[in-house]
mmCIF file of C-alpha atoms and ligand atoms in Angstrom:
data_model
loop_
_atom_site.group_PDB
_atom_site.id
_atom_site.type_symbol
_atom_site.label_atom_id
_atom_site.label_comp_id
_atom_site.label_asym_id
_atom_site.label_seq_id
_atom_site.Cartn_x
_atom_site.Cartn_y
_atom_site.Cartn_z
ATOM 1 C CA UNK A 1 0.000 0.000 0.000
ATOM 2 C CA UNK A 2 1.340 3.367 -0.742
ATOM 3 C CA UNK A 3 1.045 6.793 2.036
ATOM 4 C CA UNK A 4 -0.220 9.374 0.810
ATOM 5 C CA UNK A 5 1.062 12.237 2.508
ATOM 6 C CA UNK A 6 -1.147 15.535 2.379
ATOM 7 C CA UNK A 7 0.577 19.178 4.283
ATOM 8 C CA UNK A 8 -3.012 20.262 6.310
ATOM 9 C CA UNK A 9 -2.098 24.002 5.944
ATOM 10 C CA UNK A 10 -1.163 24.447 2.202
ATOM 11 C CA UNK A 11 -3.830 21.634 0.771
ATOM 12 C CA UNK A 12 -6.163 21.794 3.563
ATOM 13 C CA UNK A 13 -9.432 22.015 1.172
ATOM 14 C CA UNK A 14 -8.437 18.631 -0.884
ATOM 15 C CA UNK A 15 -6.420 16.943 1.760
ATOM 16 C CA UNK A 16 -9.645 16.706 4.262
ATOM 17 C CA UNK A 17 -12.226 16.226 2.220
ATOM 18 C CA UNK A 18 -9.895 12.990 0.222
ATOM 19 C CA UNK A 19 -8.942 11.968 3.586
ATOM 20 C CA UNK A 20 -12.813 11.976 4.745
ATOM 21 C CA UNK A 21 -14.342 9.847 1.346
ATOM 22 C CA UNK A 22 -10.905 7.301 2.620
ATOM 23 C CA UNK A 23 -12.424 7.021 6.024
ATOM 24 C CA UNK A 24 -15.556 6.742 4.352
ATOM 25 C CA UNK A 25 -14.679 3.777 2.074
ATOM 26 C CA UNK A 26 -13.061 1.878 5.239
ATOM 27 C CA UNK A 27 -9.437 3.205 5.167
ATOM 28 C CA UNK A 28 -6.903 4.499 7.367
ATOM 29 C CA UNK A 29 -6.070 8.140 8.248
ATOM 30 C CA UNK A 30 -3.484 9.607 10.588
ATOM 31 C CA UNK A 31 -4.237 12.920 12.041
ATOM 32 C CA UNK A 32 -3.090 15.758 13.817
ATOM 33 C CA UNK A 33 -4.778 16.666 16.917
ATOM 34 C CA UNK A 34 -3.535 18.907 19.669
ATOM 35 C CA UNK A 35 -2.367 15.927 22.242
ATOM 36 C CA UNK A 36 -0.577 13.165 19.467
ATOM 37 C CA UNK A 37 -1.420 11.981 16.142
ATOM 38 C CA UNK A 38 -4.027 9.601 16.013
ATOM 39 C CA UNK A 39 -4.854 7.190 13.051
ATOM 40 C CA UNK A 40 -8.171 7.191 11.959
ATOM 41 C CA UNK A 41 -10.998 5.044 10.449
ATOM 42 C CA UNK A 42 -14.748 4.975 10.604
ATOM 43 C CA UNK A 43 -15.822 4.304 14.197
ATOM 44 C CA UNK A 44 -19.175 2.659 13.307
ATOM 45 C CA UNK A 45 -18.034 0.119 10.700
ATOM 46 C CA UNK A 46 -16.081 -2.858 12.803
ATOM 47 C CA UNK A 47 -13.889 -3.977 9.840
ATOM 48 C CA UNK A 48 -12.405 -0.811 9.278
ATOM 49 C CA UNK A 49 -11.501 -0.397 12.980
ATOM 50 C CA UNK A 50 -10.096 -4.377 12.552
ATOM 51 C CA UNK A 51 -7.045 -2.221 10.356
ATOM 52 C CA UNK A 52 -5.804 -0.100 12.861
ATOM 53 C CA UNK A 53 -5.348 -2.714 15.090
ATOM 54 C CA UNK A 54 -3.170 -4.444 12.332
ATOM 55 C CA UNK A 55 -1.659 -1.915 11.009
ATOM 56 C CA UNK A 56 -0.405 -0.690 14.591
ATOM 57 C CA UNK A 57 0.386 -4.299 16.151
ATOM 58 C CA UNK A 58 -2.324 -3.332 18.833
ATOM 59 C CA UNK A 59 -3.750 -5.804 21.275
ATOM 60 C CA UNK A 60 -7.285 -6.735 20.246
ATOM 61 C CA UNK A 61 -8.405 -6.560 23.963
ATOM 62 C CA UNK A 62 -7.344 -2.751 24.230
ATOM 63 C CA UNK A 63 -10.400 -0.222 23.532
ATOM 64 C CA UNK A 64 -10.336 2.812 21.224
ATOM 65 C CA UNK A 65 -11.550 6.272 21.561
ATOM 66 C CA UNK A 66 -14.336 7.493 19.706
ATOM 67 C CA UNK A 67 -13.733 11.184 18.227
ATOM 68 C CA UNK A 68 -16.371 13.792 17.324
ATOM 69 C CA UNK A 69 -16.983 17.268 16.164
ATOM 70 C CA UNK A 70 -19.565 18.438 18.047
ATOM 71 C CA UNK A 71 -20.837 17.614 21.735
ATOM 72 C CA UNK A 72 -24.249 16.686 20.867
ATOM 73 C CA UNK A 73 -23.109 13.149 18.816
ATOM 74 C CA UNK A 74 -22.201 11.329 22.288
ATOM 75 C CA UNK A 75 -26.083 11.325 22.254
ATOM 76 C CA UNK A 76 -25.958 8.511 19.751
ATOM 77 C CA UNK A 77 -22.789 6.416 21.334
ATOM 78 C CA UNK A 78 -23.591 6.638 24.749
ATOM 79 C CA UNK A 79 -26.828 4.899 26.096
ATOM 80 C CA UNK A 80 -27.517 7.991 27.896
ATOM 81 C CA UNK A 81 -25.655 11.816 28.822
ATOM 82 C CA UNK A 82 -24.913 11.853 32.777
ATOM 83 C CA UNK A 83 -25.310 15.208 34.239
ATOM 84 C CA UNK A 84 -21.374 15.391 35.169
ATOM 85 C CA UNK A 85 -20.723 14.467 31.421
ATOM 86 C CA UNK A 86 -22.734 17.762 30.215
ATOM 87 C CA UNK A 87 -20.839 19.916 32.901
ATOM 88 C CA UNK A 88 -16.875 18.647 31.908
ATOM 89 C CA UNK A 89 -17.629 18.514 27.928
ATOM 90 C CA UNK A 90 -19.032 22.299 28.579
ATOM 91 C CA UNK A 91 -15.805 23.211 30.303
ATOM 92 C CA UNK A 92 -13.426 21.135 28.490
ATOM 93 C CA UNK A 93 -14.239 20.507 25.126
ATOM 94 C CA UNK A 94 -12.925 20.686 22.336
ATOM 95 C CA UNK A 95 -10.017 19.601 24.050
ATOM 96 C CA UNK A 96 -7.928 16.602 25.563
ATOM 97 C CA UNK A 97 -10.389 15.201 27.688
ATOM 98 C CA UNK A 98 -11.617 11.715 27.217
ATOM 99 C CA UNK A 99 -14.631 10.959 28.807
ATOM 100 C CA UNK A 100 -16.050 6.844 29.373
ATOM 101 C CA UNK A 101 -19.614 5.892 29.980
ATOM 102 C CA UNK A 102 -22.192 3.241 29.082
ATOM 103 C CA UNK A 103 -22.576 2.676 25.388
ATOM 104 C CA UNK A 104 -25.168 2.773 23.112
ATOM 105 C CA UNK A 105 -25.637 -0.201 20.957
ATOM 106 C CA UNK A 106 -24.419 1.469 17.373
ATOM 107 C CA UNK A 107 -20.845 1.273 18.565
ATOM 108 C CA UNK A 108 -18.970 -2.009 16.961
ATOM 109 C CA UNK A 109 -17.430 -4.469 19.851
ATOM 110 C CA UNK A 110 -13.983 -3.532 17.513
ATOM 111 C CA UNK A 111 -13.952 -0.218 19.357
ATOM 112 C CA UNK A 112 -14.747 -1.169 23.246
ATOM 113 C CA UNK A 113 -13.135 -4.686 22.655
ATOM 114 C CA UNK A 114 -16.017 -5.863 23.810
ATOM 115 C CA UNK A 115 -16.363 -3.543 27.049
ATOM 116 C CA UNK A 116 -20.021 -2.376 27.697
ATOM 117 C CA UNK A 117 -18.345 1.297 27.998
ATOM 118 C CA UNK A 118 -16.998 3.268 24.914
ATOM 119 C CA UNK A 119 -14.473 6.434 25.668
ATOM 120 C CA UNK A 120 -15.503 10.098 23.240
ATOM 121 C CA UNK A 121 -13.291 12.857 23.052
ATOM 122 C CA UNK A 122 -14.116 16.012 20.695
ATOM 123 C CA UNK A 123 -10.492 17.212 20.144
ATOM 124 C CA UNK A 124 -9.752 20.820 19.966
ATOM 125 C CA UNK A 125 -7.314 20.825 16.649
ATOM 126 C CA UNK A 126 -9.059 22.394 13.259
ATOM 127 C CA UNK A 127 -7.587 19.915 10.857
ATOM 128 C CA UNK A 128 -9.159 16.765 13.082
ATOM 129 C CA UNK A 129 -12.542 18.976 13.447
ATOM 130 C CA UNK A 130 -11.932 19.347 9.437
ATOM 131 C CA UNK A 131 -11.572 15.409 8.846
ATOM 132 C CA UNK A 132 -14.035 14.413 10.941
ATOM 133 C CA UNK A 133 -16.879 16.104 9.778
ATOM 134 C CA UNK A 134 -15.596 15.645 6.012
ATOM 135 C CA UNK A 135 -15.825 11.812 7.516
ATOM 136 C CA UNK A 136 -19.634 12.223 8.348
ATOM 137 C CA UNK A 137 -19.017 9.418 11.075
ATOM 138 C CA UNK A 138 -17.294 9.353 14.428
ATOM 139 C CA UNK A 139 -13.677 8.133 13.987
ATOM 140 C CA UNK A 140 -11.975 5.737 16.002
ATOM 141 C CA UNK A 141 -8.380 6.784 16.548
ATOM 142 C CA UNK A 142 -5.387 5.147 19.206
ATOM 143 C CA UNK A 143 -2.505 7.174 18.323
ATOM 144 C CA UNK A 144 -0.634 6.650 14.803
ATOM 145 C CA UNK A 145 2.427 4.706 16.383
ATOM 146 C CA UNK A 146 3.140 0.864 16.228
ATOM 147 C CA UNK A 147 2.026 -0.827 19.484
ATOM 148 C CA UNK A 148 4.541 -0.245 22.417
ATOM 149 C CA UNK A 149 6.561 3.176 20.685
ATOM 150 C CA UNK A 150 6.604 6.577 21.933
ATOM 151 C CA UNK A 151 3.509 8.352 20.642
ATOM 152 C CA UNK A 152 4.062 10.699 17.380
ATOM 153 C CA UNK A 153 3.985 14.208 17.934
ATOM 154 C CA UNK A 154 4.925 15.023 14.265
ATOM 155 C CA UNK A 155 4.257 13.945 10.754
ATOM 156 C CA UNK A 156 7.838 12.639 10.242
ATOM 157 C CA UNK A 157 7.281 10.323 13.340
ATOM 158 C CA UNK A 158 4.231 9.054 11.890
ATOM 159 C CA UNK A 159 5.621 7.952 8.716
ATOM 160 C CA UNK A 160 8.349 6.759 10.518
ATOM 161 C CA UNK A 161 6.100 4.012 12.135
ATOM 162 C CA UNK A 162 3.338 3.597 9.729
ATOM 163 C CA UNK A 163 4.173 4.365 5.844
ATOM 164 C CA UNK A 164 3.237 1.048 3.590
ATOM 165 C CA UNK A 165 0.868 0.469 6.555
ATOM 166 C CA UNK A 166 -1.901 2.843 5.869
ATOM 167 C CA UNK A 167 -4.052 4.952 3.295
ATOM 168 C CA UNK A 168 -3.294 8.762 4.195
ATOM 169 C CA UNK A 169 -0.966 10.978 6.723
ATOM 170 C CA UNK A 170 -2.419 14.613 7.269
ATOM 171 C CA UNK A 171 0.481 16.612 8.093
ATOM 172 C CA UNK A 172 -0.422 19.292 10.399
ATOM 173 C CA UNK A 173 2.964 19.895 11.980
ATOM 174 C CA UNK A 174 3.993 19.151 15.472
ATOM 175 C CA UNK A 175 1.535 18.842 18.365
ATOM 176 C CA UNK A 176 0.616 21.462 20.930
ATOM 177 C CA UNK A 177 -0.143 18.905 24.421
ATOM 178 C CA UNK A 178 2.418 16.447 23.146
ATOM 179 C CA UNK A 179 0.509 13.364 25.523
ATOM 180 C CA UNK A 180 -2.456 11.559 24.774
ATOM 181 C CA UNK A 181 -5.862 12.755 26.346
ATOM 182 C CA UNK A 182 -6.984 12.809 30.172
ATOM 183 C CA UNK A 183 -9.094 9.616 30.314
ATOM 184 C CA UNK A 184 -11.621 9.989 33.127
ATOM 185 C CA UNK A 185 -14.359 7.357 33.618
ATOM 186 C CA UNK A 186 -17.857 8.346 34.764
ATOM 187 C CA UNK A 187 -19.049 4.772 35.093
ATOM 188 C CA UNK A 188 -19.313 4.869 39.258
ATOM 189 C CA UNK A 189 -16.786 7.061 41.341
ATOM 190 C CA UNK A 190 -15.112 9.692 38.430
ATOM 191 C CA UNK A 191 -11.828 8.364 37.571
ATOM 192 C CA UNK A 192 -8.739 8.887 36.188
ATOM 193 C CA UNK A 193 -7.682 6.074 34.131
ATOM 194 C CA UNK A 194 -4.338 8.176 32.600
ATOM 195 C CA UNK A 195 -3.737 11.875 33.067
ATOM 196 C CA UNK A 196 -3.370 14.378 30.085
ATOM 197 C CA UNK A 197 -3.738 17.989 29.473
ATOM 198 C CA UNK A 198 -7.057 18.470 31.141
ATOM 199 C CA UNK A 199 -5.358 18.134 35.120
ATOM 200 C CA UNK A 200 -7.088 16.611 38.152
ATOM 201 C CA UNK A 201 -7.035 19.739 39.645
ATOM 202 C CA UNK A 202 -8.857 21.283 36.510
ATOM 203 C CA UNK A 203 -11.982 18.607 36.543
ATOM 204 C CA UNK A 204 -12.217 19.086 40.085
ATOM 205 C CA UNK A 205 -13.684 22.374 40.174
ATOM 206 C CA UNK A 206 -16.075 21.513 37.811
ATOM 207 C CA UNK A 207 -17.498 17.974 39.207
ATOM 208 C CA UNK A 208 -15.628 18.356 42.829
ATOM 209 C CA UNK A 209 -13.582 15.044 43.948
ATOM 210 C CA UNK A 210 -12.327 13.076 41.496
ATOM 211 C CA UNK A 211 -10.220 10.101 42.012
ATOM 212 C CA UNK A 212 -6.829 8.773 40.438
ATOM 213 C CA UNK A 213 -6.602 4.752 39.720
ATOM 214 C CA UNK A 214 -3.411 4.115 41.501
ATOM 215 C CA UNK A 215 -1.913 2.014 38.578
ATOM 216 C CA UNK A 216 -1.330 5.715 36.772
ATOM 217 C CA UNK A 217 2.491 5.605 38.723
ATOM 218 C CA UNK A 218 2.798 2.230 39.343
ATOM 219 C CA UNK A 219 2.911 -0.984 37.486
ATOM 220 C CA UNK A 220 -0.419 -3.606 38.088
ATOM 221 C CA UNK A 221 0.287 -5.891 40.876
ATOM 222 C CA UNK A 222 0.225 -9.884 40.649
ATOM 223 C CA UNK A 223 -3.428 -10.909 39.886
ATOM 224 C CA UNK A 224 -4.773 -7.076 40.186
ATOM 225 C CA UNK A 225 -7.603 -6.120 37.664
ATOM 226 C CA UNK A 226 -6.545 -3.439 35.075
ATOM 227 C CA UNK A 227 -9.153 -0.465 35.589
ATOM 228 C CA UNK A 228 -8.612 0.358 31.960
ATOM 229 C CA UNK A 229 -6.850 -2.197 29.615
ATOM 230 C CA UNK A 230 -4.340 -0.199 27.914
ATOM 231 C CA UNK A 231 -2.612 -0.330 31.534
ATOM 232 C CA UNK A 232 -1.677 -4.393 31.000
ATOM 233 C CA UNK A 233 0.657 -3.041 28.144
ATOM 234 C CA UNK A 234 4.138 -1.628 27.595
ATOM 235 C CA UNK A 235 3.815 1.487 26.148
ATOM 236 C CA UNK A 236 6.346 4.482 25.296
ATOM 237 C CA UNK A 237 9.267 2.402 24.652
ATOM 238 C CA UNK A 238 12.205 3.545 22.711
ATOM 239 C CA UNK A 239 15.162 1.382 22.079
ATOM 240 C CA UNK A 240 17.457 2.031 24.473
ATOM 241 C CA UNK A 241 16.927 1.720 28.494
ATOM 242 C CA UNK A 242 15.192 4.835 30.258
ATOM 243 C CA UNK A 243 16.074 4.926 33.736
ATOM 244 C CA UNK A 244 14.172 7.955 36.061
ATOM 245 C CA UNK A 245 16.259 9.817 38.750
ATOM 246 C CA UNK A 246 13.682 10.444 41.514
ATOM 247 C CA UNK A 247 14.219 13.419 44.461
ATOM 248 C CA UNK A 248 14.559 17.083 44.398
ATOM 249 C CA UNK A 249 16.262 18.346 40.965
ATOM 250 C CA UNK A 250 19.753 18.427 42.906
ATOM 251 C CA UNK A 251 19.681 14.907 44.166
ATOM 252 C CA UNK A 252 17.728 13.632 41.070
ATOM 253 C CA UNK A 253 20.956 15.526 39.326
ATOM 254 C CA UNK A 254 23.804 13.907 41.821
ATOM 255 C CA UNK A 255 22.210 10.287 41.036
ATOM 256 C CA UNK A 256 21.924 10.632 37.357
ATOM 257 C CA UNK A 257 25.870 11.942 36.965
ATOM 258 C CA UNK A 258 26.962 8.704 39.243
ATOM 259 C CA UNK A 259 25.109 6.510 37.381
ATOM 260 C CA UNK A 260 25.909 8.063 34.061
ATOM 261 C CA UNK A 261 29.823 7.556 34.866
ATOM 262 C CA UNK A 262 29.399 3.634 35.847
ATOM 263 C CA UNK A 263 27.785 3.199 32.494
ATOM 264 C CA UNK A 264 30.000 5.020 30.427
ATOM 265 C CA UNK A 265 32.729 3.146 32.303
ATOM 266 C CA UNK A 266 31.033 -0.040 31.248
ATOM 267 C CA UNK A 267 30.824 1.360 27.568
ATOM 268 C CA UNK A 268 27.383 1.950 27.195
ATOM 269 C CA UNK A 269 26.284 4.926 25.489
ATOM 270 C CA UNK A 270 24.450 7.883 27.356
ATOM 271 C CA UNK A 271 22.281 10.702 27.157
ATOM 272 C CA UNK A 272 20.673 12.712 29.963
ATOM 273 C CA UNK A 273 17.112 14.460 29.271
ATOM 274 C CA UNK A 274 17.949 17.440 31.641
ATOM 275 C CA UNK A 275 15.548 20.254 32.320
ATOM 276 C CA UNK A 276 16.442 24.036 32.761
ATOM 277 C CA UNK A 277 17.391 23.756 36.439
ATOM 278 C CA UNK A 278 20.052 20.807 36.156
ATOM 279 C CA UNK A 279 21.673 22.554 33.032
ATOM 280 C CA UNK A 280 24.571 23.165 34.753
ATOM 281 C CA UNK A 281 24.901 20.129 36.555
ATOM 282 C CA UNK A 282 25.997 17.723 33.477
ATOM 283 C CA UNK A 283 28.674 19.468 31.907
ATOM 284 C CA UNK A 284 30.804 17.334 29.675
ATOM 285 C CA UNK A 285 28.433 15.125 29.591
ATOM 286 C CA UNK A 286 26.056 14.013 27.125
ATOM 287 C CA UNK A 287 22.548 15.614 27.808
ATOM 288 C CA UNK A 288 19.190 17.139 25.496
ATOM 289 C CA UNK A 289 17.310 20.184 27.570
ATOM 290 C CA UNK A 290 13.560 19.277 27.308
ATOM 291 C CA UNK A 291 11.962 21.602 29.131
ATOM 292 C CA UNK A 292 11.132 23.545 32.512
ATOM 293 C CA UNK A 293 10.990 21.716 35.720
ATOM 294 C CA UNK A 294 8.632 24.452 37.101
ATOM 295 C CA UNK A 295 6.141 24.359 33.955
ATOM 296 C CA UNK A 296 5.708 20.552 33.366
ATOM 297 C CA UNK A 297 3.712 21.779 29.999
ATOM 298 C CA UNK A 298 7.196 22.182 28.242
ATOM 299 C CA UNK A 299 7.888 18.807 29.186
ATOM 300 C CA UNK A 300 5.046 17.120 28.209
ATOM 301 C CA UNK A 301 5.204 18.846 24.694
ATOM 302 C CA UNK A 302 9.033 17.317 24.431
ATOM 303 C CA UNK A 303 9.250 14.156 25.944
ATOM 304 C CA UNK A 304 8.039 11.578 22.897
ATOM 305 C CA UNK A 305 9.636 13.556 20.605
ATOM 306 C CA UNK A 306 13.190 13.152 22.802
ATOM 307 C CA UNK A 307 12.361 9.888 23.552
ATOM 308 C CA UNK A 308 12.390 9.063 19.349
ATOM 309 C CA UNK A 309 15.307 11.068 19.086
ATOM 310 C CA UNK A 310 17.598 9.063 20.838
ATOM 311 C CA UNK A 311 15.784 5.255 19.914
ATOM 312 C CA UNK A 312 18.773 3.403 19.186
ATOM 313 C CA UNK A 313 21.189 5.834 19.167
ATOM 314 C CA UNK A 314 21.986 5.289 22.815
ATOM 315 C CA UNK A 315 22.140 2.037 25.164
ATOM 316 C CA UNK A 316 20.846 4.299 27.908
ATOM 317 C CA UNK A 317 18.637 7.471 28.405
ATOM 318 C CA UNK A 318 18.429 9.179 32.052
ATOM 319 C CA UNK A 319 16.136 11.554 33.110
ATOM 320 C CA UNK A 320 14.745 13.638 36.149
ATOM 321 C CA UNK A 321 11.371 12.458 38.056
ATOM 322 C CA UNK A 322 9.290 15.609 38.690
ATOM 323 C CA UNK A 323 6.393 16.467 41.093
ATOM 324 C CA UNK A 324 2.835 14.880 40.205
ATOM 325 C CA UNK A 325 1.085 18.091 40.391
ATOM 326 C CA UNK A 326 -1.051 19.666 37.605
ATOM 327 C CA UNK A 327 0.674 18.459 34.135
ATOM 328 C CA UNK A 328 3.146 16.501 36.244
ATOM 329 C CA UNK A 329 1.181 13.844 36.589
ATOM 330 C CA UNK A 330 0.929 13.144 32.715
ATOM 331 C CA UNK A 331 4.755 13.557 32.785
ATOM 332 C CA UNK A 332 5.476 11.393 34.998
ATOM 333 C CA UNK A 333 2.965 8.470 33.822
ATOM 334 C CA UNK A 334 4.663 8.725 30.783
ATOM 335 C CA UNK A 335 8.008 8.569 31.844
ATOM 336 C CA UNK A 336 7.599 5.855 34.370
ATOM 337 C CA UNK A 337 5.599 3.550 31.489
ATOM 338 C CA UNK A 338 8.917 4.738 29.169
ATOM 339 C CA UNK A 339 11.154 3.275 31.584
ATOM 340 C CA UNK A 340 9.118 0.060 32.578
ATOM 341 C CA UNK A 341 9.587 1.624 36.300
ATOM 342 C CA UNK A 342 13.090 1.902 36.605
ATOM 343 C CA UNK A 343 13.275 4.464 38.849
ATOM 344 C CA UNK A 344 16.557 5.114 41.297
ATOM 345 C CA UNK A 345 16.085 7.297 44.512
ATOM 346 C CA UNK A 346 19.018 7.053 46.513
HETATM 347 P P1 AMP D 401 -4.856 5.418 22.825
HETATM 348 O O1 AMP D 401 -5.883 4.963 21.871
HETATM 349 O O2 AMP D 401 -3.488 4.969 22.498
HETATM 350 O O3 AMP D 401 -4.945 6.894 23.088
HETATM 351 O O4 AMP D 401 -5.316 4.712 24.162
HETATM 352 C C1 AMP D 401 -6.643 4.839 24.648
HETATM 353 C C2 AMP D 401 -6.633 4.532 26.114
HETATM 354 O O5 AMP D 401 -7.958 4.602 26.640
HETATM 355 C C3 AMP D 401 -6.128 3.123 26.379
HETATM 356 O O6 AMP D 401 -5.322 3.136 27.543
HETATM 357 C C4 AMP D 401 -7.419 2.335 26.602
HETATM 358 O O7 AMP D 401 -7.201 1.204 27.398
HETATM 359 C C5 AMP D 401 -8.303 3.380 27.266
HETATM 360 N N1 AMP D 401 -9.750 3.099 27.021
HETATM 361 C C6 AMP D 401 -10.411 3.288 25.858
HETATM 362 N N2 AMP D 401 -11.708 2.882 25.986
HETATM 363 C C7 AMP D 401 -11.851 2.457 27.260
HETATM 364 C C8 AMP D 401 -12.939 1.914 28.008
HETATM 365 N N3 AMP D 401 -14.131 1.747 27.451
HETATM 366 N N4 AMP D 401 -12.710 1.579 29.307
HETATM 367 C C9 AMP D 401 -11.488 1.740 29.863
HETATM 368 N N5 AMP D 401 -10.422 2.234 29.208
HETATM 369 C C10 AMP D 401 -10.587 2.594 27.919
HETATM 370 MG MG1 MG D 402 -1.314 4.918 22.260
#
């Protein structure tokens, strides 16, 4: 199969409304959104969902999100609106909020992998608000990376991972959020099943207490149920070990350069993903500034991108472990997935 690769700004009229008769006709489209790319097919037809899955590796058992353009279509997937539903998707979309509840019965068992809930998110990115109504449908989209990588933030990383593998890439340059979507189940207690953009904090004013599934920073135990399924997989990889530096940014600093040294001694190759604060602390040494400690935004926004920057061009990556407040909490979920919990603290 050839890629077809459309730039979203300069052939934004054609490269939509193509992409949305492909989606139509049961293909495969990846998208820019404002959290990753996602790759797209018609959410209501089950054998055009079957392709992602294939084309991405994908366990069969983990769920998709469903992605509109305007609130009102959750009418139609979920068997009914809860009141706390109407008061988040007022305050938070279009934007990276996923939101679970009971579904309706025109949603394929391809989507939910045969859960009796189904996850919608209306994303807040014109060229994905463009596609999908050019689509006419809901679309199903994971993001456009094969099982297991770090997400794609940009085009390039997309056909990276998927060209031969699918119909159409919309290139519309690098994304904003950088990590998938908050996913926050309504289906009993609110939940979050993996933090994004949209903060605890943030959905808290609107619906008050809100609670966080404890396997978010830490891996499943022995025999434990996965709240949400995507939690029984490795995600984030890159090849090369990631190993997380935990404590203030000093000692998270101090542990990373005496590690560093006993693996450079050993030969392995090294790079540290240092932050604004620890600058100074790894001179001569091999490190990649991603961001602000005090803004975990700027993080977010780099860390897939740095993590597919140095895929086997390293043995080893380091980097810092940050507080869980606010965006933190996305950072860190991400990082600690990255690095299959490797985490040193002393
Ligand atoms: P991705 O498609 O890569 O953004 O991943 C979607 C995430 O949402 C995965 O972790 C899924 O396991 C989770 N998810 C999607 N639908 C459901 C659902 N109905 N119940 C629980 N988790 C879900
Ligand atoms: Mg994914």
């Amino acid at each position: 199969m050839t890629t077809e690769l459309f730039n979203a700004k300069t052939q934004k009229e054609n490269g939509t409304q193509y992409a949305g008769r492909v989606i139509r006709a049961g293909g495969l489209v990846a998208f820019p959104t404002e959290t990753v790319y996602g790759l797209g097919a018609n959410g209501l037809d089950g054998e055009a969902v079957k392709r992602i899955f294939e084309a991405k590796g994908r366990p069969s058992d983990n769920p998709l999100i469903l992605h509109v353009a305007k609130k009102s279509d959750v009418k139609d997937l979920w068997a009914h609106v809860p009141n706390e539903a109407k008061r988040l998707m007022d305050a938070f979309w279009p934007g990276p909020l996923t939101l679970i509840f009971l579904k309706s019965g025109i949603v394929p068992d391809e989507v939910t992998a045969g859960l009796g809930t189904v996850a919608v998110r209306m994303p807040e990115h014109k060229t994905a608000l463009a596609l999908i109504r050019a689509a006419g449908v809901p679309i199903a989209a994971p993001s456009a990376n094969i099982s297991g990588r770090p997400s794609p933030t940009c085009a390039e990383h997309v056909l990276a991972d998927m060209d031969g593998r699918i119909d159409v890439i919309l290139d519309g340059g690098p994304c904003e959020v950088g990590v998938e979507s908050t996913v926050l189940t309504l289906v009993g207690r609110p939940t979050i099943l993996r933090p994004g953009g949209i903060t605890r904090e943030m959905l808290e004013q609107v619906i008050g207490e809100v609670d966080v599934s404890p396997a978010v920073l830490r891996p499943l135990k022995e025999g434990e149920a996965a709240p949400s399924p995507g939690m029984k997989h490795r995600h984030y990889a890159p090849d090369a070990r990631v190993v997380v530096a935990s404590g203030s940014w000093r000692k998270a600093a101090s542990i990373i350069c005496r590690e560093y040294e006993i693996e450079e001694a050993m030969g392995s190759r090294c790079i540290i993903l240092g932050t604004e604060q620890t600058r100074s602390c790894y001179h001569g040494m091999n490190y990649d500034i991603i961001g602000d400690r005090d803004d975990p935004a700027t993080l977010c926004a780099e860390l897939f991108s740095a993590l597919r920057r140095w895929s086997g061009k390293v043995d080893v990556i380091f980097a810092e472990a940050i507080e869980t407040e606010g965006r933190g909490l996305a950072y860190m979920n991400r990082l600690l997935r990255a690095s299959g919990f490797t985490v040193l603290d002393e």
